[in-house]
Amino acid sequence: MKNNNILNFYKKTSLFTDLGFYTTFAKSLPNDIETLCSLLRNQIIHPFDLKDEEERNNPHSFYGDMTKISKTSLIYENDLFPTAIAMMAELLRRNPHFTIERKIEDKIHVCCRETSILLIAILKSKNIPARVRCGFTHAVSEIDGAGDHWIVEYYNELCKRWILVDPTMLYDQETLDYFNIDYSLTDMPRDKFIFAADAYLGLRNGKYKTEDIYYFSNPKTFGIKAAINELLHDFHSLMNNEILFCQSPKYLKDSKYELTNVEYIELDELAKLMLNPDKNFDALNYIWENTEKFRIISGGMNN
């Protein structure tokens, strides 16, 4: 696959991925994807690990001694750093040495969305087409199901293909074994990730059961509601608009996800196009430009 219009679109930055003043610095970071992801992963603590008391008090944790982090600090810093430029600025403010040896108290506490947009921001600074993809994975699940997750897809010019990368799950080998990850996280097999469109259509046609798919809300959200949420997040991400976890189209929240048959058919058609976003790029752009309700967002102060 090579369509220069599509690749050029994914070289563009959004308000979430533009690094501004830090673009030149980002260009200086490693070009090798494994080295870059390892470096990036060592700047971040996932809040799920920080709020786990057993993990927090484990001196042999992947992160090191998390007891050095004040209990008054925020476990989730996602709201503080919703953009790549905010994360980069804060990392360099806490410690200007952007190295793999970053002290644990100088790391930021963000989730898969933020880790992914920071990676694609760096890739875009190097003129590499990249996009966030939203869906579900067993790798982050604590039960026999697939939890919501955001990863990265970038175009490798040498291989002439899109490659999947999960920068958030780059732990030590012991942790990878615990999650049964026996594949490369910097060139993931596509069957190790359930794209949002696959999850949504799978629930609609009976491939998946309600309990198979869930969203890490509190309490967890299972089934079609979780899939619709990720479907629209993935659609926004495919359009270079990587909205926050707490944001979603207003019409969904207003209806409390109780949709009409016509609205389900509308989402069915969108999901089918999203199964092959490059082949259907023009059609997806047409929907983006002409279906206003998919773009009017609710969340945070926008209710």
CSV table of N, CA and C in Angstrom, one decimal, residues 32-139:
chain,number,residue,atom,x,y,z
A,32,ASP,N,15.4,4.3,15.7
A,32,ASP,CA,15.1,2.9,15.8
A,32,ASP,C,13.8,2.8,16.7
A,33,ILE,N,12.8,2.1,16.2
A,33,ILE,CA,11.5,2.1,16.9
A,33,ILE,C,11.6,1.4,18.2
A,34,GLU,N,12.4,0.4,18.4
A,34,GLU,CA,12.5,-0.3,19.6
A,34,GLU,C,13.2,0.5,20.7
A,35,THR,N,14.3,1.2,20.2
A,35,THR,CA,15.0,2.1,21.1
A,35,THR,C,14.2,3.3,21.5
A,36,LEU,N,13.5,3.8,20.6
A,36,LEU,CA,12.6,5.0,20.9
A,36,LEU,C,11.5,4.6,21.9
A,37,CYS,N,10.9,3.5,21.6
A,37,CYS,CA,9.8,3.0,22.5
A,37,CYS,C,10.3,2.7,23.9
A,38,SER,N,11.4,2.1,24.0
A,38,SER,CA,12.0,1.8,25.3
A,38,SER,C,12.3,3.1,26.1
A,39,LEU,N,12.9,4.1,25.4
A,39,LEU,CA,13.2,5.4,26.0
A,39,LEU,C,11.9,6.0,26.4
A,40,LEU,N,10.9,6.0,25.6
A,40,LEU,CA,9.6,6.7,25.9
A,40,LEU,C,9.0,6.0,27.1
A,41,ARG,N,9.0,4.7,27.1
A,41,ARG,CA,8.3,3.9,28.2
A,41,ARG,C,8.9,4.2,29.6
A,42,ASN,N,10.2,4.6,29.6
A,42,ASN,CA,10.9,4.9,30.8
A,42,ASN,C,10.7,6.3,31.3
A,43,GLN,N,9.9,7.0,30.6
A,43,GLN,CA,9.5,8.4,31.0
A,43,GLN,C,8.2,8.4,31.8
A,44,ILE,N,7.5,7.2,31.8
A,44,ILE,CA,6.1,7.2,32.1
A,44,ILE,C,5.8,6.1,33.1
A,45,ILE,N,4.9,6.4,34.1
A,45,ILE,CA,4.4,5.3,35.0
A,45,ILE,C,2.9,5.2,34.6
A,46,HIS,N,2.5,4.0,34.4
A,46,HIS,CA,1.0,3.8,34.1
A,46,HIS,C,0.3,3.9,35.5
A,47,PRO,N,-0.8,4.7,35.5
A,47,PRO,CA,-1.5,4.9,36.8
A,47,PRO,C,-2.1,3.6,37.4
A,48,PHE,N,-2.4,2.6,36.5
A,48,PHE,CA,-2.9,1.3,37.0
A,48,PHE,C,-1.9,0.7,38.0
A,49,ASP,N,-0.6,0.8,37.6
A,49,ASP,CA,0.5,0.3,38.4
A,49,ASP,C,0.7,1.1,39.7
A,50,LEU,N,0.6,2.4,39.5
A,50,LEU,CA,0.8,3.3,40.7
A,50,LEU,C,-0.3,3.1,41.8
A,51,LYS,N,-1.5,2.9,41.3
A,51,LYS,CA,-2.6,2.8,42.3
A,51,LYS,C,-2.7,1.4,42.9
A,52,ASP,N,-1.9,0.4,42.4
A,52,ASP,CA,-1.9,-0.9,42.9
A,52,ASP,C,-0.9,-1.0,44.1
A,53,GLU,N,-1.5,-1.1,45.3
A,53,GLU,CA,-0.7,-1.0,46.5
A,53,GLU,C,0.4,-2.0,46.6
A,54,GLU,N,0.1,-3.2,46.1
A,54,GLU,CA,1.2,-4.3,46.1
A,54,GLU,C,2.3,-3.9,45.2
A,55,GLU,N,1.9,-3.4,44.0
A,55,GLU,CA,3.0,-3.0,43.0
A,55,GLU,C,3.7,-1.8,43.5
A,56,ARG,N,3.0,-0.9,44.1
A,56,ARG,CA,3.6,0.4,44.6
A,56,ARG,C,4.7,0.1,45.7
A,57,ASN,N,4.4,-0.9,46.5
A,57,ASN,CA,5.4,-1.3,47.5
A,57,ASN,C,6.4,-2.4,47.2
A,58,ASN,N,6.4,-2.7,45.9
A,58,ASN,CA,7.3,-3.8,45.4
A,58,ASN,C,8.6,-3.1,45.0
A,59,PRO,N,9.7,-3.4,45.8
A,59,PRO,CA,11.0,-2.7,45.5
A,59,PRO,C,11.6,-3.2,44.1
A,60,HIS,N,11.1,-4.3,43.6
A,60,HIS,CA,11.6,-4.9,42.4
A,60,HIS,C,10.6,-4.6,41.2
A,61,SER,N,9.8,-3.6,41.4
A,61,SER,CA,8.8,-3.2,40.3
A,61,SER,C,9.6,-2.8,39.1
A,62,PHE,N,8.9,-3.0,37.9
A,62,PHE,CA,9.5,-2.6,36.6
A,62,PHE,C,10.0,-1.1,36.7
A,63,TYR,N,9.3,-0.3,37.5
A,63,TYR,CA,9.6,1.1,37.5
A,63,TYR,C,10.7,1.5,38.5
A,64,GLY,N,10.9,0.6,39.4
A,64,GLY,CA,11.9,0.9,40.5
A,64,GLY,C,11.1,1.1,41.8
A,65,ASP,N,11.6,1.8,42.7
A,65,ASP,CA,11.0,2.1,44.0
A,65,ASP,C,9.9,3.1,44.0
A,66,MET,N,8.7,2.7,43.8
A,66,MET,CA,7.6,3.7,43.7
A,66,MET,C,7.2,4.3,45.0
A,67,THR,N,7.8,3.9,46.1
A,67,THR,CA,7.6,4.5,47.4
A,67,THR,C,8.2,5.9,47.5
A,68,LYS,N,9.1,6.2,46.5
A,68,LYS,CA,9.7,7.5,46.4
A,68,LYS,C,8.7,8.6,45.9
A,69,ILE,N,7.6,8.1,45.4
A,69,ILE,CA,6.6,9.0,44.8
A,69,ILE,C,5.7,9.4,46.0
A,70,SER,N,5.5,10.7,46.2
A,70,SER,CA,4.7,11.2,47.3
A,70,SER,C,3.2,10.7,47.1
A,71,LYS,N,2.6,10.3,48.2
A,71,LYS,CA,1.2,9.8,48.1
A,71,LYS,C,0.3,11.0,47.8
A,72,THR,N,0.8,12.2,47.9
A,72,THR,CA,-0.1,13.4,47.6
A,72,THR,C,-0.1,13.7,46.1
A,73,SER,N,0.8,13.0,45.4
A,73,SER,CA,0.9,13.3,44.0
A,73,SER,C,-0.3,12.6,43.3
A,74,LEU,N,-0.7,13.2,42.1
A,74,LEU,CA,-1.9,12.6,41.4
A,74,LEU,C,-1.5,11.2,40.9
A,75,ILE,N,-2.4,10.2,41.0
A,75,ILE,CA,-2.1,8.9,40.4
A,75,ILE,C,-2.4,9.0,38.9
A,76,TYR,N,-3.4,9.7,38.5
A,76,TYR,CA,-3.7,10.0,37.1
A,76,TYR,C,-3.4,11.4,36.8
A,77,GLU,N,-2.4,11.7,35.9
A,77,GLU,CA,-2.1,13.0,35.5
A,77,GLU,C,-2.6,13.3,34.1
A,78,ASN,N,-3.4,12.4,33.6
A,78,ASN,CA,-4.0,12.6,32.2
A,78,ASN,C,-4.6,13.9,32.0
A,79,ASP,N,-5.4,14.4,32.9
A,79,ASP,CA,-6.1,15.7,32.8
A,79,ASP,C,-5.1,16.8,32.7
A,80,LEU,N,-3.9,16.7,33.3
A,80,LEU,CA,-2.9,17.8,33.3
A,80,LEU,C,-2.2,17.8,32.0
A,81,PHE,N,-2.0,16.7,31.3
A,81,PHE,CA,-1.2,16.6,30.1
A,81,PHE,C,-2.0,15.9,29.0
A,82,PRO,N,-3.0,16.6,28.4
A,82,PRO,CA,-3.8,15.9,27.4
A,82,PRO,C,-3.2,16.0,26.0
A,83,THR,N,-2.1,16.7,25.9
A,83,THR,CA,-1.4,16.9,24.6
A,83,THR,C,0.0,16.5,24.7
A,84,ALA,N,0.6,16.1,23.5
A,84,ALA,CA,2.0,15.7,23.5
A,84,ALA,C,2.9,16.8,23.9
A,85,ILE,N,2.6,18.1,23.5
A,85,ILE,CA,3.5,19.2,23.9
A,85,ILE,C,3.5,19.4,25.4
A,86,ALA,N,2.3,19.2,26.1
A,86,ALA,CA,2.2,19.3,27.5
A,86,ALA,C,3.1,18.3,28.2
A,87,MET,N,3.0,17.0,27.7
A,87,MET,CA,3.8,15.9,28.3
A,87,MET,C,5.3,16.2,28.1
A,88,MET,N,5.7,16.6,26.9
A,88,MET,CA,7.1,16.8,26.7
A,88,MET,C,7.6,18.0,27.5
A,89,ALA,N,6.8,19.0,27.6
A,89,ALA,CA,7.2,20.2,28.4
A,89,ALA,C,7.4,19.8,29.9
A,90,GLU,N,6.5,19.0,30.4
A,90,GLU,CA,6.5,18.6,31.8
A,90,GLU,C,7.7,17.7,32.1
A,91,LEU,N,7.9,16.7,31.2
A,91,LEU,CA,9.1,15.8,31.4
A,91,LEU,C,10.4,16.6,31.4
A,92,LEU,N,10.5,17.5,30.5
A,92,LEU,CA,11.8,18.3,30.5
A,92,LEU,C,11.9,19.3,31.6
A,93,ARG,N,10.7,19.7,32.2
A,93,ARG,CA,10.7,20.6,33.3
A,93,ARG,C,11.2,19.8,34.6
A,94,ARG,N,10.7,18.6,34.7
A,94,ARG,CA,11.0,17.8,35.9
A,94,ARG,C,12.5,17.4,35.8
A,95,ASN,N,12.9,17.1,34.6
A,95,ASN,CA,14.3,16.7,34.4
A,95,ASN,C,14.7,16.9,33.0
A,96,PRO,N,15.6,17.8,32.7
A,96,PRO,CA,15.9,18.1,31.3
A,96,PRO,C,16.7,17.0,30.5
A,97,HIS,N,17.1,16.0,31.3
A,97,HIS,CA,17.8,14.9,30.7
A,97,HIS,C,16.9,13.8,30.3
A,98,PHE,N,16.5,13.7,29.0
A,98,PHE,CA,15.5,12.8,28.5
A,98,PHE,C,16.2,11.4,28.2
A,99,THR,N,16.5,10.6,29.3
A,99,THR,CA,17.2,9.4,29.2
A,99,THR,C,16.4,8.2,29.7
A,100,ILE,N,16.9,7.1,29.5
A,100,ILE,CA,16.3,5.8,30.0
A,100,ILE,C,16.4,5.7,31.5
A,101,GLU,N,17.4,6.5,32.1
A,101,GLU,CA,17.6,6.4,33.5
A,101,GLU,C,16.8,7.4,34.3
A,102,ARG,N,15.8,8.0,33.7
A,102,ARG,CA,15.0,9.0,34.4
A,102,ARG,C,14.6,8.5,35.8
A,103,LYS,N,14.7,9.4,36.8
A,103,LYS,CA,14.4,9.0,38.2
A,103,LYS,C,12.9,8.8,38.3
A,104,ILE,N,12.5,7.9,39.1
A,104,ILE,CA,11.1,7.5,39.2
A,104,ILE,C,10.2,8.7,39.6
A,105,GLU,N,10.7,9.6,40.4
A,105,GLU,CA,9.9,10.7,40.9
A,105,GLU,C,9.8,11.8,39.8
A,106,ASP,N,10.5,11.7,38.7
A,106,ASP,CA,10.5,12.7,37.6
A,106,ASP,C,9.6,12.2,36.4
A,107,LYS,N,9.0,11.0,36.6
A,107,LYS,CA,8.2,10.5,35.5
A,107,LYS,C,6.8,11.0,35.6
A,108,ILE,N,6.1,11.0,34.5
A,108,ILE,CA,4.7,11.4,34.5
A,108,ILE,C,3.8,10.2,34.5
A,109,HIS,N,2.6,10.4,35.1
A,109,HIS,CA,1.6,9.3,35.3
A,109,HIS,C,0.5,9.3,34.3
A,110,VAL,N,0.6,8.7,33.2
A,110,VAL,CA,-0.4,8.7,32.1
A,110,VAL,C,-0.6,7.4,31.5
A,111,CYS,N,-1.7,7.2,30.8
A,111,CYS,CA,-2.2,5.9,30.3
A,111,CYS,C,-1.8,5.7,28.8
A,112,CYS,N,-2.5,4.7,28.2
A,112,CYS,CA,-2.2,4.3,26.9
A,112,CYS,C,-2.4,5.4,25.9
A,113,ARG,N,-3.5,6.2,26.1
A,113,ARG,CA,-3.8,7.2,25.1
A,113,ARG,C,-2.6,8.2,25.0
A,114,GLU,N,-2.2,8.7,26.2
A,114,GLU,CA,-1.1,9.7,26.2
A,114,GLU,C,0.2,9.1,25.7
A,115,THR,N,0.5,7.9,26.1
A,115,THR,CA,1.7,7.3,25.7
A,115,THR,C,1.7,7.2,24.1
A,116,SER,N,0.6,6.8,23.6
A,116,SER,CA,0.5,6.6,22.1
A,116,SER,C,0.6,8.0,21.4
A,117,ILE,N,-0.1,9.0,21.9
A,117,ILE,CA,0.0,10.3,21.2
A,117,ILE,C,1.4,10.9,21.3
A,118,LEU,N,2.1,10.7,22.4
A,118,LEU,CA,3.4,11.2,22.5
A,118,LEU,C,4.3,10.5,21.5
A,119,LEU,N,4.2,9.1,21.3
A,119,LEU,CA,5.0,8.4,20.3
A,119,LEU,C,4.7,8.9,18.9
A,120,ILE,N,3.4,9.0,18.6
A,120,ILE,CA,3.1,9.5,17.2
A,120,ILE,C,3.5,10.9,16.9
A,121,ALA,N,3.5,11.7,18.0
A,121,ALA,CA,4.0,13.1,17.8
A,121,ALA,C,5.5,13.1,17.5
A,122,ILE,N,6.3,12.2,18.2
A,122,ILE,CA,7.7,12.1,17.9
A,122,ILE,C,7.9,11.6,16.5
A,123,LEU,N,7.1,10.6,16.1
A,123,LEU,CA,7.3,10.0,14.7
A,123,LEU,C,6.9,11.0,13.7
A,124,LYS,N,5.9,11.8,13.9
A,124,LYS,CA,5.5,12.8,12.9
A,124,LYS,C,6.6,13.9,12.8
A,125,SER,N,7.3,14.2,13.9
A,125,SER,CA,8.3,15.2,13.9
A,125,SER,C,9.5,14.7,13.0
A,126,LYS,N,9.6,13.4,12.8
A,126,LYS,CA,10.6,12.8,11.9
A,126,LYS,C,10.0,12.6,10.5
A,127,ASN,N,8.8,13.1,10.2
A,127,ASN,CA,8.2,13.0,8.9
A,127,ASN,C,7.7,11.6,8.6
A,128,ILE,N,7.4,10.8,9.7
A,128,ILE,CA,6.9,9.5,9.5
A,128,ILE,C,5.4,9.5,9.7
A,129,PRO,N,4.6,8.9,8.8
A,129,PRO,CA,3.2,8.8,8.9
A,129,PRO,C,2.8,8.0,10.1
A,130,ALA,N,1.9,8.5,11.0
A,130,ALA,CA,1.6,7.7,12.2
A,130,ALA,C,0.2,8.1,12.6
A,131,ARG,N,-0.5,7.1,13.3
A,131,ARG,CA,-1.9,7.4,13.8
A,131,ARG,C,-2.1,6.5,15.0
A,132,VAL,N,-2.9,7.0,15.9
A,132,VAL,CA,-3.4,6.3,17.0
A,132,VAL,C,-4.5,5.4,16.6
A,133,ARG,N,-4.6,4.1,17.1
A,133,ARG,CA,-5.7,3.2,16.9
A,133,ARG,C,-6.3,2.8,18.2
A,134,CYS,N,-7.6,2.7,18.2
A,134,CYS,CA,-8.3,2.4,19.5
A,134,CYS,C,-9.1,1.1,19.3
A,135,GLY,N,-9.1,0.3,20.4
A,135,GLY,CA,-9.7,-1.0,20.3
A,135,GLY,C,-9.7,-1.7,21.6
A,136,PHE,N,-9.5,-3.0,21.6
A,136,PHE,CA,-9.5,-3.8,22.8
A,136,PHE,C,-8.4,-4.9,22.7
A,137,THR,N,-7.8,-5.2,23.9
A,137,THR,CA,-6.8,-6.2,23.9
A,137,THR,C,-6.9,-7.1,25.2
A,138,HIS,N,-6.5,-8.4,25.0
A,138,HIS,CA,-6.5,-9.2,26.2
A,138,HIS,C,-5.3,-8.9,27.1
A,139,ALA,N,-4.3,-8.3,26.5
A,139,ALA,CA,-3.0,-8.0,27.3
A,139,ALA,C,-3.2,-7.1,28.5
